Short mmCIF file of C-alpha atoms in Angstrom, two decimals:
data_model
loop_
_atom_site.label_atom_id
_atom_site.label_comp_id
_atom_site.label_asym_id
_atom_site.label_seq_id
_atom_site.Cartn_x
_atom_site.Cartn_y
_atom_site.Cartn_z
CA UNK A 1 85.80 43.07 134.98
CA UNK A 2 87.86 39.91 135.28
CA UNK A 3 90.95 39.68 133.09
CA UNK A 4 90.90 37.52 129.99
CA UNK A 5 93.97 35.64 131.15
CA UNK A 6 94.34 34.27 134.67
CA UNK A 7 97.35 36.34 135.63
CA UNK A 8 98.05 36.71 139.34
CA UNK A 9 96.51 40.03 140.48
CA UNK A 10 99.85 41.31 141.78
CA UNK A 11 101.54 40.64 138.41
CA UNK A 12 98.63 42.21 136.55
CA UNK A 13 98.93 45.39 138.63
CA UNK A 14 102.71 45.45 138.30
CA UNK A 15 102.53 45.20 134.51
CA UNK A 16 100.03 48.04 134.29
CA UNK A 17 102.15 50.28 136.50
CA UNK A 18 105.29 49.38 134.51
CA UNK A 19 103.55 50.26 131.23
CA UNK A 20 102.41 53.61 132.62
CA UNK A 21 105.96 54.35 133.80
CA UNK A 22 107.39 53.51 130.37
CA UNK A 23 104.99 55.94 128.74
CA UNK A 24 105.91 58.71 131.16
CA UNK A 25 109.68 58.29 131.22
CA UNK A 26 110.64 56.83 127.83
CA UNK A 27 110.91 58.68 124.50
CA UNK A 28 109.46 55.78 122.47
CA UNK A 29 105.74 56.46 122.72
CA UNK A 30 103.52 58.77 120.68
CA UNK A 31 99.75 59.10 121.01
CA UNK A 32 98.74 56.06 118.89
CA UNK A 33 101.25 53.77 120.62
CA UNK A 34 100.05 54.88 124.07
CA UNK A 35 96.42 54.23 123.18
CA UNK A 36 97.27 50.89 121.53
CA UNK A 37 99.15 49.71 124.63
CA UNK A 38 96.20 50.69 126.81
CA UNK A 39 93.79 48.84 124.53
CA UNK A 40 95.99 45.77 124.82
CA UNK A 41 95.63 45.83 128.58
CA UNK A 42 91.92 46.52 128.56
CA UNK A 43 90.95 43.90 125.99
CA UNK A 44 93.57 41.18 126.56
CA UNK A 45 95.05 41.33 130.06
CA UNK A 46 92.30 43.23 131.82
CA UNK A 47 92.49 46.41 133.91
CA UNK A 48 92.88 45.74 137.66
CA UNK A 49 92.36 49.44 138.47
CA UNK A 50 89.18 50.04 136.42
CA UNK A 51 87.42 52.52 138.70
CA UNK A 52 90.60 54.37 139.66
CA UNK A 53 91.90 54.59 136.11
CA UNK A 54 88.58 55.97 134.81
CA UNK A 55 88.83 58.88 137.23
CA UNK A 56 92.57 59.31 136.65
CA UNK A 57 92.15 59.40 132.86
CA UNK A 58 89.62 62.22 133.16
CA UNK A 59 91.68 64.43 135.46
CA UNK A 60 95.06 63.73 133.86
CA UNK A 61 93.61 64.67 130.47
CA UNK A 62 92.12 67.88 131.84
CA UNK A 63 95.42 68.83 133.49
CA UNK A 64 97.29 68.07 130.25
CA UNK A 65 94.92 70.29 128.26
CA UNK A 66 95.48 73.15 130.70
CA UNK A 67 99.23 72.70 130.33
CA UNK A 68 98.96 72.73 126.55
CA UNK A 69 97.45 76.20 126.90
CA UNK A 70 100.98 77.45 127.61
CA UNK A 71 101.82 76.66 124.00
CA UNK A 72 98.89 78.60 122.49
CA UNK A 73 99.67 82.07 121.17
CA UNK A 74 96.29 83.77 120.80
CA UNK A 75 97.59 86.19 118.18
CA UNK A 76 98.64 83.28 115.99
CA UNK A 77 95.32 81.52 116.53
CA UNK A 78 93.44 84.68 115.56
CA UNK A 79 95.41 84.87 112.32
CA UNK A 80 95.00 81.23 111.33
CA UNK A 81 91.84 80.03 113.02
CA UNK A 82 88.95 82.18 111.74
CA UNK A 83 88.05 79.75 108.96
CA UNK A 84 88.19 76.91 111.46
CA UNK A 85 85.70 78.67 113.72
CA UNK A 86 83.29 79.06 110.81
CA UNK A 87 83.68 75.39 109.83
CA UNK A 88 83.05 74.39 113.44
CA UNK A 89 79.86 76.44 113.83
CA UNK A 90 78.38 75.16 110.56
CA UNK A 91 79.34 71.54 111.21
CA UNK A 92 77.56 71.49 114.58
CA UNK A 93 74.16 72.22 113.07
CA UNK A 94 74.67 69.93 110.09
CA UNK A 95 75.87 67.04 112.28
CA UNK A 96 72.86 67.24 114.60
CA UNK A 97 70.46 67.31 111.65
CA UNK A 98 72.13 64.34 109.93
CA UNK A 99 72.21 62.40 113.20
CA UNK A 100 68.48 62.93 113.71
CA UNK A 101 67.70 61.80 110.17
CA UNK A 102 69.89 58.70 110.48
CA UNK A 103 68.30 57.80 113.80
CA UNK A 104 64.83 57.94 112.30
CA UNK A 105 65.92 56.01 109.22
CA UNK A 106 67.42 53.25 111.35
CA UNK A 107 64.52 53.29 113.84
CA UNK A 108 66.72 54.09 116.85
CA UNK A 109 65.15 55.49 120.03
CA UNK A 110 65.15 59.32 120.18
CA UNK A 111 67.33 59.63 123.29
CA UNK A 112 70.02 57.27 122.02
CA UNK A 113 69.94 59.03 118.64
CA UNK A 114 70.38 62.36 120.40
CA UNK A 115 73.31 61.17 122.53
CA UNK A 116 75.21 59.69 119.58
CA UNK A 117 74.59 62.87 117.56
CA UNK A 118 75.68 65.17 120.40
CA UNK A 119 78.83 63.09 120.99
CA UNK A 120 79.73 63.37 117.31
CA UNK A 121 78.83 67.05 116.99
CA UNK A 122 80.62 68.49 120.02
CA UNK A 123 83.20 66.59 122.03
CA UNK A 124 82.42 62.94 122.42
CA UNK A 125 82.10 61.50 125.90
CA UNK A 126 82.13 64.87 127.66
CA UNK A 127 79.10 66.06 125.69
CA UNK A 128 77.26 62.78 126.23
CA UNK A 129 77.93 62.89 129.97
CA UNK A 130 76.68 66.49 130.17
CA UNK A 131 73.54 66.02 128.06
CA UNK A 132 72.42 62.62 129.40
CA UNK A 133 71.02 63.90 132.73
CA UNK A 134 69.21 66.75 130.96
CA UNK A 135 67.21 64.29 128.81
CA UNK A 136 66.96 61.61 131.53
CA UNK A 137 68.75 59.02 129.40
CA UNK A 138 68.93 55.53 130.88
CA UNK A 139 72.17 53.75 131.75
CA UNK A 140 72.08 51.51 128.69
CA UNK A 141 71.73 54.43 126.25
CA UNK A 142 74.61 56.23 127.96
CA UNK A 143 76.82 53.11 127.90
CA UNK A 144 76.07 52.36 124.24
CA UNK A 145 76.67 55.94 123.06
CA UNK A 146 79.92 56.19 125.02
CA UNK A 147 81.11 52.85 123.63
CA UNK A 148 80.40 53.94 120.05
CA UNK A 149 82.21 57.24 120.49
CA UNK A 150 85.21 55.61 122.13
CA UNK A 151 85.58 52.97 119.41
CA UNK A 152 85.48 55.59 116.66
CA UNK A 153 87.86 57.83 118.62
CA UNK A 154 90.43 55.08 118.85
CA UNK A 155 90.16 54.48 115.10
CA UNK A 156 90.48 58.20 114.32
CA UNK A 157 93.67 58.55 116.31
CA UNK A 158 95.38 56.03 114.04
CA UNK A 159 93.70 56.89 110.73
CA UNK A 160 93.66 60.70 110.62
CA UNK A 161 97.43 61.36 110.60
CA UNK A 162 97.88 58.73 107.87
CA UNK A 163 95.15 60.30 105.71
CA UNK A 164 96.48 63.80 106.39
CA UNK A 165 99.99 62.92 105.19
CA UNK A 166 98.64 60.98 102.22
CA UNK A 167 96.63 64.02 101.06
CA UNK A 168 99.43 66.49 101.83
CA UNK A 169 97.41 68.50 104.35
CA UNK A 170 99.35 71.38 105.88
CA UNK A 171 99.39 71.98 109.64
CA UNK A 172 96.47 74.41 109.61
CA UNK A 173 94.29 72.17 107.43
CA UNK A 174 94.92 69.11 109.56
CA UNK A 175 94.38 70.94 112.85
CA UNK A 176 91.05 72.28 111.61
CA UNK A 177 89.95 68.89 110.28
CA UNK A 178 90.89 67.05 113.47
CA UNK A 179 89.01 69.55 115.66
CA UNK A 180 85.87 69.20 113.56
CA UNK A 181 85.83 65.50 112.72
CA UNK A 182 87.27 63.68 115.78
CA UNK A 183 84.97 63.27 118.75
CA UNK A 184 86.90 63.48 122.04
CA UNK A 185 89.45 66.09 123.05
CA UNK A 186 91.94 63.33 123.91
CA UNK A 187 92.02 61.91 120.37
CA UNK A 188 91.96 65.37 118.76
CA UNK A 189 94.99 66.45 120.74
CA UNK A 190 96.70 63.09 120.27
CA UNK A 191 96.26 63.05 116.48
CA UNK A 192 97.27 66.70 116.13
CA UNK A 193 100.35 66.21 118.33
CA UNK A 194 101.39 63.38 116.04
CA UNK A 195 101.02 65.70 113.04
CA UNK A 196 102.91 68.76 114.28
CA UNK A 197 103.06 71.62 116.78
CA UNK A 198 101.09 74.11 114.68
CA UNK A 199 98.34 71.54 114.10
CA UNK A 200 98.33 70.82 117.83
CA UNK A 201 97.88 74.49 118.77
CA UNK A 202 95.06 75.10 116.32
CA UNK A 203 93.25 71.80 116.92
CA UNK A 204 93.34 72.22 120.71
CA UNK A 205 91.97 75.75 120.57
CA UNK A 206 89.22 74.93 118.09
CA UNK A 207 88.20 71.77 119.94
CA UNK A 208 87.91 73.55 123.28
CA UNK A 209 85.99 76.38 121.63
CA UNK A 210 83.69 73.69 120.25
CA UNK A 211 83.32 72.24 123.75
CA UNK A 212 81.76 75.50 124.92
CA UNK A 213 78.72 74.49 122.88
CA UNK A 214 77.99 71.95 125.62
CA UNK A 215 76.27 74.71 127.60
CA UNK A 216 73.61 75.71 125.02
CA UNK A 217 73.28 72.07 123.91
CA UNK A 218 72.33 70.95 127.42
CA UNK A 219 69.76 73.75 127.66
CA UNK A 220 68.25 73.01 124.25
CA UNK A 221 68.24 69.25 124.93
CA UNK A 222 66.37 69.69 128.19
CA UNK A 223 63.74 71.80 126.48
CA UNK A 224 63.45 69.44 123.48
CA UNK A 225 62.81 66.44 125.72
CA UNK A 226 60.82 68.55 128.21
CA UNK A 227 62.60 67.25 131.30
CA UNK A 228 62.94 70.59 133.07
CA UNK A 229 66.44 69.61 134.18
CA UNK A 230 68.57 71.58 131.74
CA UNK A 231 71.55 72.69 133.81
CA UNK A 232 74.96 73.42 132.36
CA UNK A 233 78.18 75.18 133.14
CA UNK A 234 81.49 75.72 131.40
CA UNK A 235 84.04 73.08 132.53
CA UNK A 236 86.70 74.57 134.78
CA UNK A 237 89.58 73.07 132.79
CA UNK A 238 88.48 74.99 129.69
CA UNK A 239 88.58 78.26 131.63
CA UNK A 240 92.04 77.37 132.94
CA UNK A 241 93.19 76.54 129.39
CA UNK A 242 92.05 80.00 128.27
CA UNK A 243 93.85 81.59 131.24
CA UNK A 244 97.07 79.75 130.36
CA UNK A 245 96.80 80.97 126.76
CA UNK A 246 96.26 84.54 127.93
CA UNK A 247 99.31 84.36 130.24
CA UNK A 248 101.65 83.02 127.56
CA UNK A 249 100.38 85.57 125.02
CA UNK A 250 100.43 88.73 127.11
CA UNK A 251 102.96 88.06 129.92
CA UNK A 252 106.54 87.54 128.68
CA UNK A 253 107.59 86.22 132.10
CA UNK A 254 105.41 83.15 131.51
CA UNK A 255 107.69 82.09 128.65
CA UNK A 256 110.31 80.98 131.19
CA UNK A 257 108.06 78.30 132.70
CA UNK A 258 106.31 77.27 129.49
CA UNK A 259 108.78 74.58 128.22
CA UNK A 260 108.67 72.27 131.28
CA UNK A 261 104.90 72.72 131.59
CA UNK A 262 104.43 71.79 127.93
CA UNK A 263 106.64 68.72 128.31
CA UNK A 264 104.65 67.59 131.35
CA UNK A 265 101.39 68.25 129.50
CA UNK A 266 102.42 66.12 126.51
CA UNK A 267 103.46 63.28 128.82
CA UNK A 268 100.17 63.64 130.67
CA UNK A 269 98.29 63.37 127.38
CA UNK A 270 100.07 60.09 126.59
CA UNK A 271 99.25 58.73 130.05
CA UNK A 272 95.59 59.72 129.71
CA UNK A 273 95.35 57.97 126.33
CA UNK A 274 96.90 54.84 127.83
CA UNK A 275 94.39 54.89 130.69
CA UNK A 276 91.47 55.54 128.34
CA UNK A 277 92.51 52.51 126.29
CA UNK A 278 92.88 50.36 129.39
CA UNK A 279 89.34 51.26 130.44
CA UNK A 280 87.81 49.61 127.37
CA UNK A 281 86.77 46.01 127.91
CA UNK A 282 84.84 43.33 126.06
CA UNK A 283 81.71 43.94 128.11
CA UNK A 284 81.59 47.50 126.80
CA UNK A 285 82.08 46.33 123.22
CA UNK A 286 79.33 43.73 123.53
CA UNK A 287 76.91 46.40 124.76
CA UNK A 288 77.07 48.19 121.40
CA UNK A 289 74.20 47.01 119.22
CA UNK A 290 74.38 47.17 115.44
CA UNK A 291 71.96 49.95 114.49
CA UNK A 292 73.30 52.63 116.87
CA UNK A 293 76.83 51.74 115.82
CA UNK A 294 75.87 52.15 112.17
CA UNK A 295 74.37 55.53 113.00
CA UNK A 296 77.55 56.66 114.75
CA UNK A 297 79.83 55.27 112.04
CA UNK A 298 77.88 56.71 109.10
CA UNK A 299 77.47 60.07 110.82
CA UNK A 300 81.18 60.24 111.64
CA UNK A 301 82.19 59.30 108.09
CA UNK A 302 79.85 61.95 106.65
CA UNK A 303 81.26 64.63 108.96
CA UNK A 304 84.87 63.61 108.34
CA UNK A 305 84.57 63.40 104.56
CA UNK A 306 82.47 66.53 104.05
CA UNK A 307 84.60 68.68 106.36
CA UNK A 308 87.76 67.43 104.65
CA UNK A 309 86.28 68.29 101.26
CA UNK A 310 85.43 71.83 102.36
CA UNK A 311 88.88 72.34 103.91
CA UNK A 312 90.60 71.18 100.73
CA UNK A 313 88.41 73.33 98.49
CA UNK A 314 88.60 76.54 100.53
#
């Protein structure tokens, strides 16, 4: 994509590299600021490293999530996270049902309806990317569903911490809510990190547990659309996250290396959010038609509000 302003390519690249360096080596950036800076580049100045930054964002985020596993005490999660696991399991089924109903009401094609619903129910872009081949979705449906999820993710990263503080949510409540109601792992971790360490631990664990539902979802999707191509496997970074959590919980020697790994992981998260923001461009936004966007927005608002109500009541 060509930049919106005719900056010399060398200057454009230098500014992007400088911004990434500031995020990594300065103490001034939190998750929303990193994403906002990336969005500024993607929508205003343009991203001169589009293909490279898309790959880098994916792998930097996965590495950061693995590193965050060194801050997860499984005993603590077991004590605080059982309710969250129940909320997660129930919300998956309810979200898929509501998404299907909204898709029919708005007369959206079945495959696009399914992709938007899956992205909302499980883990955003990762779920969409995994399910799309199983239902033989076309490129336009994939692009539109990813664009919807990304736009709502960016909004959630800014809005959720504000709402959480306004309602006086404690760390456990916010971590549970973020894991259930925010689509992508990147925004879940970013919002929870902004809220507090306990929220970060719980939200990360619940979100990655939720991501394991990708496997049965791909299988069920393939059967529902009768493609015969339902293949799925657990992402390696999730297994490594679990391994890191096991090490820090049961091997005291791992405590010595945990602090620098956690610091690097949090910086990596900020960099991945910056790159994710920089990957959004006006072409992507223009590809999102009104009805699918309404489906994604209404579905997300229903999930966010209903899950928040349940968390506050119980």
